[in-house]
């Protein structure tokens, strides 16, 4: 059932957002997570992997030519979401949820996958993107990126955001990406290469089969559609992967710290 607010409740929420827009601070990926984050939109700089794509807030299925780039096989779509000023975006940290607002419109590059079992008349693209460069995604991938050193395994390519950030680290010598989808790898890697400062090898396969065969200083696992989905899964993968010294999974470290345990 939809939640109905009383006029007083609606007014209080509007007042809260108005107050937040007066308290905006410059964006930084290093900002500490809080349930209410308020940023100056002009400071929100994100990498546009396919430059020139026109930002839009239309549904992904209704974008016009120029507003997206599709993979050659047609199963993936890159687009740039136009996110309007003062509209809240969700964030998460462990078991907590929060919101981010910007004081002006910002752009949010995103990667969608087509539905595998499309029914007639249904929208072609999965509703949730595999990856979008929101503050929520950037802030929650950062704890893993900051653990990266030596030889690093990254499971789940997505938009390559974590791959690029890991490659910026002086402590990182080389990276092995494990990604299940050949079409995504063939399309995305040429666009990513100019942004990668370290040797990067790619294994196309299921991370849960491939990682136990590898050796590395750390594996960063983000193959999950939802935040925290990997909680138990990463722990089990770590037990089956004697050659990997340390594991981190998206959403798992903020939950318990188990994912960051030295093995
Ligand atoms: C959430 S996205 C990763 C986003 C990435 N962290 C980034 O920074 O852009 C998940 C990725 O994992 C891939 N994937 C899903 N299941 C997988 C599996 N079992 N093994 C390897 N890759 C998988 C998906 O194709 C997708 O590219």
mmCIF file of C-alpha atoms and ligand atoms in Angstrom:
data_model
loop_
_atom_site.group_PDB
_atom_site.id
_atom_site.type_symbol
_atom_site.label_atom_id
_atom_site.label_comp_id
_atom_site.label_asym_id
_atom_site.label_seq_id
_atom_site.Cartn_x
_atom_site.Cartn_y
_atom_site.Cartn_z
ATOM 1 C CA UNK A 1 0.000 0.000 0.000
ATOM 2 C CA UNK A 2 1.414 3.477 -0.853
ATOM 3 C CA UNK A 3 2.453 5.531 2.158
ATOM 4 C CA UNK A 4 0.208 8.583 2.568
ATOM 5 C CA UNK A 5 1.759 11.599 4.275
ATOM 6 C CA UNK A 6 -0.294 14.124 6.173
ATOM 7 C CA UNK A 7 0.113 17.731 4.896
ATOM 8 C CA UNK A 8 2.180 18.464 8.026
ATOM 9 C CA UNK A 9 4.503 15.508 7.343
ATOM 10 C CA UNK A 10 4.899 16.507 3.688
ATOM 11 C CA UNK A 11 5.698 20.102 4.722
ATOM 12 C CA UNK A 12 8.290 18.897 7.258
ATOM 13 C CA UNK A 13 10.027 16.785 4.576
ATOM 14 C CA UNK A 14 10.041 19.719 2.139
ATOM 15 C CA UNK A 15 11.514 21.965 4.866
ATOM 16 C CA UNK A 16 14.204 19.386 5.586
ATOM 17 C CA UNK A 17 15.245 19.214 1.903
ATOM 18 C CA UNK A 18 15.232 23.024 1.609
ATOM 19 C CA UNK A 19 17.519 23.238 4.652
ATOM 20 C CA UNK A 20 19.814 20.555 3.210
ATOM 21 C CA UNK A 21 20.214 22.481 -0.042
ATOM 22 C CA UNK A 22 21.614 25.390 1.983
ATOM 23 C CA UNK A 23 24.247 23.129 3.562
ATOM 24 C CA UNK A 24 25.848 21.658 0.442
ATOM 25 C CA UNK A 25 29.591 20.947 0.529
ATOM 26 C CA UNK A 26 32.001 20.009 -2.272
ATOM 27 C CA UNK A 27 31.818 16.349 -3.338
ATOM 28 C CA UNK A 28 34.775 14.104 -2.610
ATOM 29 C CA UNK A 29 34.950 10.309 -2.956
ATOM 30 C CA UNK A 30 36.791 10.414 0.405
ATOM 31 C CA UNK A 31 33.816 11.896 2.249
ATOM 32 C CA UNK A 32 32.682 9.954 5.311
ATOM 33 C CA UNK A 33 29.262 8.344 4.838
ATOM 34 C CA UNK A 34 26.381 9.948 6.735
ATOM 35 C CA UNK A 35 22.640 9.281 6.370
ATOM 36 C CA UNK A 36 22.159 12.777 4.917
ATOM 37 C CA UNK A 37 24.772 13.967 2.441
ATOM 38 C CA UNK A 38 24.403 17.290 0.616
ATOM 39 C CA UNK A 39 26.737 18.170 -2.234
ATOM 40 C CA UNK A 40 27.429 21.104 -4.544
ATOM 41 C CA UNK A 41 26.438 19.694 -7.935
ATOM 42 C CA UNK A 42 29.188 21.551 -9.818
ATOM 43 C CA UNK A 43 31.835 19.622 -7.862
ATOM 44 C CA UNK A 44 30.484 16.185 -8.866
ATOM 45 C CA UNK A 45 32.950 15.094 -11.536
ATOM 46 C CA UNK A 46 32.576 11.598 -12.959
ATOM 47 C CA UNK A 47 34.338 9.816 -15.806
ATOM 48 C CA UNK A 48 32.345 9.711 -19.038
ATOM 49 C CA UNK A 49 33.721 6.551 -20.586
ATOM 50 C CA UNK A 50 31.989 7.213 -23.912
ATOM 51 C CA UNK A 51 32.303 10.989 -24.253
ATOM 52 C CA UNK A 52 29.583 12.928 -26.045
ATOM 53 C CA UNK A 53 26.597 10.848 -24.920
ATOM 54 C CA UNK A 54 23.808 13.320 -24.194
ATOM 55 C CA UNK A 55 22.433 13.099 -20.645
ATOM 56 C CA UNK A 56 18.724 12.398 -20.236
ATOM 57 C CA UNK A 57 16.257 11.666 -17.453
ATOM 58 C CA UNK A 58 13.939 9.713 -19.778
ATOM 59 C CA UNK A 59 13.461 6.009 -19.039
ATOM 60 C CA UNK A 60 16.333 3.912 -20.415
ATOM 61 C CA UNK A 61 13.977 2.243 -22.939
ATOM 62 C CA UNK A 62 12.891 5.566 -24.381
ATOM 63 C CA UNK A 63 16.275 7.152 -25.008
ATOM 64 C CA UNK A 64 16.889 8.656 -28.446
ATOM 65 C CA UNK A 65 19.984 8.149 -30.647
ATOM 66 C CA UNK A 66 22.831 10.196 -29.170
ATOM 67 C CA UNK A 67 21.627 9.489 -25.633
ATOM 68 C CA UNK A 68 23.144 5.997 -25.362
ATOM 69 C CA UNK A 69 25.807 3.663 -26.700
ATOM 70 C CA UNK A 70 24.872 -0.016 -27.040
ATOM 71 C CA UNK A 71 27.368 -2.892 -27.118
ATOM 72 C CA UNK A 72 27.830 -4.385 -30.601
ATOM 73 C CA UNK A 73 25.823 -7.487 -29.612
ATOM 74 C CA UNK A 74 23.063 -5.242 -28.228
ATOM 75 C CA UNK A 75 22.974 -6.764 -24.716
ATOM 76 C CA UNK A 76 24.440 -3.777 -22.850
ATOM 77 C CA UNK A 77 23.593 -0.079 -22.858
ATOM 78 C CA UNK A 78 25.745 2.792 -21.586
ATOM 79 C CA UNK A 79 23.853 5.999 -20.931
ATOM 80 C CA UNK A 80 24.203 9.144 -18.874
ATOM 81 C CA UNK A 81 21.390 9.768 -16.430
ATOM 82 C CA UNK A 82 20.471 13.372 -15.826
ATOM 83 C CA UNK A 83 19.853 13.604 -12.120
ATOM 84 C CA UNK A 84 17.862 16.634 -11.100
ATOM 85 C CA UNK A 85 18.788 19.075 -8.348
ATOM 86 C CA UNK A 86 17.201 18.419 -4.946
ATOM 87 C CA UNK A 87 15.977 14.925 -5.906
ATOM 88 C CA UNK A 88 17.230 12.396 -3.344
ATOM 89 C CA UNK A 89 19.445 9.473 -4.342
ATOM 90 C CA UNK A 90 19.687 6.469 -2.036
ATOM 91 C CA UNK A 91 22.891 5.516 -0.255
ATOM 92 C CA UNK A 92 23.713 2.584 2.002
ATOM 93 C CA UNK A 93 26.309 1.828 4.622
ATOM 94 C CA UNK A 94 26.131 -1.554 6.289
ATOM 95 C CA UNK A 95 22.588 -1.958 7.563
ATOM 96 C CA UNK A 96 21.858 1.793 7.279
ATOM 97 C CA UNK A 97 20.299 3.685 4.403
ATOM 98 C CA UNK A 98 20.525 7.366 3.614
ATOM 99 C CA UNK A 99 20.089 9.948 0.894
ATOM 100 C CA UNK A 100 22.251 12.318 -1.115
ATOM 101 C CA UNK A 101 21.023 15.578 -2.613
ATOM 102 C CA UNK A 102 22.763 17.957 -4.991
ATOM 103 C CA UNK A 103 22.048 21.655 -5.301
ATOM 104 C CA UNK A 104 22.111 21.506 -9.126
ATOM 105 C CA UNK A 105 21.547 18.901 -11.840
ATOM 106 C CA UNK A 106 24.347 16.311 -12.148
ATOM 107 C CA UNK A 107 25.171 13.537 -14.607
ATOM 108 C CA UNK A 108 25.406 9.875 -13.631
ATOM 109 C CA UNK A 109 26.867 7.460 -16.208
ATOM 110 C CA UNK A 110 25.243 4.028 -15.971
ATOM 111 C CA UNK A 111 25.435 0.537 -17.472
ATOM 112 C CA UNK A 112 22.292 -1.522 -18.130
ATOM 113 C CA UNK A 113 21.915 -5.111 -19.306
ATOM 114 C CA UNK A 114 19.069 -6.327 -21.526
ATOM 115 C CA UNK A 115 16.661 -8.830 -19.988
ATOM 116 C CA UNK A 116 17.541 -12.409 -20.953
ATOM 117 C CA UNK A 117 13.919 -13.669 -20.979
ATOM 118 C CA UNK A 118 12.154 -10.664 -22.500
ATOM 119 C CA UNK A 119 8.379 -11.042 -22.703
ATOM 120 C CA UNK A 120 6.417 -9.283 -25.513
ATOM 121 C CA UNK A 121 5.638 -5.672 -24.602
ATOM 122 C CA UNK A 122 8.066 -5.656 -21.685
ATOM 123 C CA UNK A 123 10.788 -2.987 -21.407
ATOM 124 C CA UNK A 124 14.007 -4.333 -22.945
ATOM 125 C CA UNK A 125 16.411 -3.246 -20.199
ATOM 126 C CA UNK A 126 16.646 -4.451 -16.632
ATOM 127 C CA UNK A 127 15.288 -1.747 -14.368
ATOM 128 C CA UNK A 128 18.354 -1.646 -12.115
ATOM 129 C CA UNK A 129 21.692 -0.858 -13.745
ATOM 130 C CA UNK A 130 24.704 -3.105 -13.186
ATOM 131 C CA UNK A 131 26.610 0.009 -12.250
ATOM 132 C CA UNK A 132 25.952 3.743 -12.028
ATOM 133 C CA UNK A 133 28.387 6.348 -10.826
ATOM 134 C CA UNK A 134 26.276 7.527 -7.903
ATOM 135 C CA UNK A 135 27.814 8.699 -4.625
ATOM 136 C CA UNK A 136 26.347 5.545 -3.046
ATOM 137 C CA UNK A 137 28.275 3.236 -5.406
ATOM 138 C CA UNK A 138 31.471 5.268 -5.288
ATOM 139 C CA UNK A 139 31.532 5.513 -1.475
ATOM 140 C CA UNK A 140 30.813 1.815 -0.927
ATOM 141 C CA UNK A 141 33.399 0.547 -3.461
ATOM 142 C CA UNK A 142 36.110 2.738 -1.955
ATOM 143 C CA UNK A 143 36.804 0.618 1.172
ATOM 144 C CA UNK A 144 37.749 -2.281 -1.133
ATOM 145 C CA UNK A 145 39.824 -0.121 -3.446
ATOM 146 C CA UNK A 146 41.806 1.198 -0.468
ATOM 147 C CA UNK A 147 42.877 -2.350 0.474
ATOM 148 C CA UNK A 148 44.321 -3.021 -2.986
ATOM 149 C CA UNK A 149 48.043 -3.750 -3.174
ATOM 150 C CA UNK A 150 50.439 -5.999 -5.085
ATOM 151 C CA UNK A 151 48.538 -8.382 -7.355
ATOM 152 C CA UNK A 152 44.822 -7.672 -7.245
ATOM 153 C CA UNK A 153 41.900 -9.726 -8.545
ATOM 154 C CA UNK A 154 38.780 -7.735 -9.403
ATOM 155 C CA UNK A 155 35.623 -9.779 -9.943
ATOM 156 C CA UNK A 156 32.895 -8.006 -11.907
ATOM 157 C CA UNK A 157 33.897 -5.460 -14.561
ATOM 158 C CA UNK A 158 30.741 -3.329 -14.779
ATOM 159 C CA UNK A 159 31.739 0.178 -15.853
ATOM 160 C CA UNK A 160 35.329 -0.466 -14.750
ATOM 161 C CA UNK A 161 35.076 2.169 -12.032
ATOM 162 C CA UNK A 162 36.781 0.097 -9.351
ATOM 163 C CA UNK A 163 39.326 -1.173 -11.877
ATOM 164 C CA UNK A 164 40.361 2.382 -12.761
ATOM 165 C CA UNK A 165 40.577 3.423 -9.104
ATOM 166 C CA UNK A 166 42.608 0.334 -8.145
ATOM 167 C CA UNK A 167 45.037 0.988 -11.008
ATOM 168 C CA UNK A 168 45.685 4.511 -9.642
ATOM 169 C CA UNK A 169 47.165 3.098 -6.455
ATOM 170 C CA UNK A 170 50.987 3.108 -6.180
ATOM 171 C CA UNK A 171 50.879 -0.075 -4.081
ATOM 172 C CA UNK A 172 49.213 -2.015 -6.930
ATOM 173 C CA UNK A 173 51.509 -3.877 -9.321
ATOM 174 C CA UNK A 174 49.074 -5.732 -11.561
ATOM 175 C CA UNK A 175 45.393 -6.579 -11.847
ATOM 176 C CA UNK A 176 43.437 -9.602 -13.037
ATOM 177 C CA UNK A 177 39.781 -8.932 -13.885
ATOM 178 C CA UNK A 178 37.357 -11.862 -13.779
ATOM 179 C CA UNK A 179 34.166 -11.052 -15.682
ATOM 180 C CA UNK A 180 31.508 -13.539 -16.747
ATOM 181 C CA UNK A 181 30.348 -11.758 -19.894
ATOM 182 C CA UNK A 182 32.505 -11.891 -23.047
ATOM 183 C CA UNK A 183 30.427 -9.236 -24.843
ATOM 184 C CA UNK A 184 30.891 -6.769 -21.988
ATOM 185 C CA UNK A 185 34.647 -7.389 -21.898
ATOM 186 C CA UNK A 186 35.076 -7.007 -25.682
ATOM 187 C CA UNK A 187 33.119 -3.755 -25.665
ATOM 188 C CA UNK A 188 34.270 -2.151 -22.433
ATOM 189 C CA UNK A 189 37.982 -2.982 -22.242
ATOM 190 C CA UNK A 190 39.107 -0.917 -25.281
ATOM 191 C CA UNK A 191 37.311 2.120 -23.781
ATOM 192 C CA UNK A 192 38.888 1.464 -20.377
ATOM 193 C CA UNK A 193 42.485 0.785 -21.466
ATOM 194 C CA UNK A 194 43.529 4.483 -21.786
ATOM 195 C CA UNK A 195 42.496 4.964 -18.129
ATOM 196 C CA UNK A 196 44.452 1.980 -16.768
ATOM 197 C CA UNK A 197 47.929 2.705 -15.484
ATOM 198 C CA UNK A 198 48.879 -0.870 -14.582
ATOM 199 C CA UNK A 199 49.121 -4.183 -16.435
ATOM 200 C CA UNK A 200 45.602 -5.641 -16.543
ATOM 201 C CA UNK A 201 44.721 -9.190 -17.623
ATOM 202 C CA UNK A 202 41.162 -10.324 -18.138
ATOM 203 C CA UNK A 203 39.728 -13.790 -17.514
ATOM 204 C CA UNK A 204 36.264 -14.331 -18.958
ATOM 205 C CA UNK A 205 34.491 -16.755 -16.675
ATOM 206 C CA UNK A 206 32.511 -17.247 -13.508
ATOM 207 C CA UNK A 207 34.355 -15.615 -10.612
ATOM 208 C CA UNK A 208 33.247 -18.393 -8.288
ATOM 209 C CA UNK A 209 34.980 -20.983 -10.483
ATOM 210 C CA UNK A 210 37.999 -18.935 -11.580
ATOM 211 C CA UNK A 211 39.094 -17.174 -8.372
ATOM 212 C CA UNK A 212 39.872 -20.380 -6.426
ATOM 213 C CA UNK A 213 42.462 -21.195 -9.134
ATOM 214 C CA UNK A 214 44.283 -17.844 -8.780
ATOM 215 C CA UNK A 215 46.965 -16.408 -6.526
ATOM 216 C CA UNK A 216 46.849 -12.766 -5.445
ATOM 217 C CA UNK A 217 47.345 -10.395 -2.526
ATOM 218 C CA UNK A 218 43.666 -9.500 -2.520
ATOM 219 C CA UNK A 219 40.427 -10.216 -4.376
ATOM 220 C CA UNK A 220 37.778 -7.481 -4.615
ATOM 221 C CA UNK A 221 34.431 -9.092 -5.408
ATOM 222 C CA UNK A 222 31.533 -7.095 -6.814
ATOM 223 C CA UNK A 223 29.480 -9.413 -8.977
ATOM 224 C CA UNK A 224 26.308 -8.642 -7.067
ATOM 225 C CA UNK A 225 23.161 -6.863 -8.233
ATOM 226 C CA UNK A 226 22.317 -5.654 -4.703
ATOM 227 C CA UNK A 227 24.329 -4.083 -1.915
ATOM 228 C CA UNK A 228 25.350 -6.695 0.673
ATOM 229 C CA UNK A 229 24.129 -9.633 -1.473
ATOM 230 C CA UNK A 230 27.588 -11.158 -1.269
ATOM 231 C CA UNK A 231 27.829 -11.296 2.486
ATOM 232 C CA UNK A 232 28.003 -15.093 3.013
ATOM 233 C CA UNK A 233 29.036 -15.841 -0.568
ATOM 234 C CA UNK A 234 32.370 -14.009 -0.306
ATOM 235 C CA UNK A 235 33.193 -15.720 2.965
ATOM 236 C CA UNK A 236 32.606 -19.126 1.354
ATOM 237 C CA UNK A 237 34.623 -18.155 -1.727
ATOM 238 C CA UNK A 238 37.509 -17.101 0.530
ATOM 239 C CA UNK A 239 37.550 -20.551 2.163
ATOM 240 C CA UNK A 240 37.816 -22.192 -1.271
ATOM 241 C CA UNK A 241 40.607 -19.858 -2.475
ATOM 242 C CA UNK A 242 43.863 -20.692 -0.655
ATOM 243 C CA UNK A 243 45.956 -18.680 -3.133
ATOM 244 C CA UNK A 244 44.260 -15.350 -2.299
ATOM 245 C CA UNK A 245 45.592 -13.695 0.858
ATOM 246 C CA UNK A 246 42.657 -11.398 1.524
ATOM 247 C CA UNK A 247 39.069 -10.891 0.356
ATOM 248 C CA UNK A 248 36.712 -7.962 0.177
ATOM 249 C CA UNK A 249 33.146 -8.033 -1.141
ATOM 250 C CA UNK A 250 30.908 -5.103 -2.046
ATOM 251 C CA UNK A 251 28.801 -4.267 0.962
ATOM 252 C CA UNK A 252 30.328 -6.932 3.159
ATOM 253 C CA UNK A 253 33.076 -4.979 4.927
ATOM 254 C CA UNK A 254 30.746 -2.280 6.248
ATOM 255 C CA UNK A 255 28.410 -4.977 7.588
ATOM 256 C CA UNK A 256 30.710 -6.943 9.846
ATOM 257 C CA UNK A 257 34.385 -6.440 9.004
ATOM 258 C CA UNK A 258 34.540 -10.180 8.183
ATOM 259 C CA UNK A 259 35.294 -9.434 4.569
ATOM 260 C CA UNK A 260 38.425 -7.514 5.547
ATOM 261 C CA UNK A 261 39.862 -10.135 7.875
ATOM 262 C CA UNK A 262 43.495 -11.111 7.192
ATOM 263 C CA UNK A 263 43.682 -14.767 6.253
HETATM 264 C C1 LIG B 1 27.867 -4.528 -10.061
HETATM 265 S S1 LIG B 1 28.733 -4.811 -11.558
HETATM 266 C C2 LIG B 1 30.400 -4.392 -11.111
HETATM 267 C C3 LIG B 1 30.648 -2.908 -11.067
HETATM 268 C C4 LIG B 1 32.107 -2.573 -10.867
HETATM 269 N N1 LIG B 1 32.472 -2.797 -9.482
HETATM 270 C C5 LIG B 1 32.445 -1.155 -11.252
HETATM 271 O O1 LIG B 1 33.167 -0.517 -10.457
HETATM 272 O O2 LIG B 1 32.040 -0.672 -12.311
HETATM 273 C C6 LIG B 1 28.767 -6.550 -11.599
HETATM 274 C C7 LIG B 1 29.554 -7.177 -12.749
HETATM 275 O O3 LIG B 1 29.783 -8.539 -12.427
HETATM 276 C C8 LIG B 1 29.560 -9.353 -13.571
HETATM 277 N N2 LIG B 1 29.203 -10.682 -13.050
HETATM 278 C C9 LIG B 1 28.005 -11.100 -12.581
HETATM 279 N N3 LIG B 1 28.100 -12.358 -12.120
HETATM 280 C C10 LIG B 1 29.399 -12.740 -12.284
HETATM 281 C C11 LIG B 1 30.135 -13.921 -11.966
HETATM 282 N N4 LIG B 1 29.546 -14.967 -11.391
HETATM 283 N N5 LIG B 1 31.454 -13.958 -12.258
HETATM 284 C C12 LIG B 1 32.062 -12.883 -12.846
HETATM 285 N N6 LIG B 1 31.420 -11.746 -13.168
HETATM 286 C C13 LIG B 1 30.102 -11.656 -12.871
HETATM 287 C C14 LIG B 1 28.456 -8.623 -14.321
HETATM 288 O O4 LIG B 1 28.449 -9.012 -15.693
HETATM 289 C C15 LIG B 1 28.862 -7.163 -14.086
HETATM 290 O O5 LIG B 1 29.784 -6.732 -15.060
#
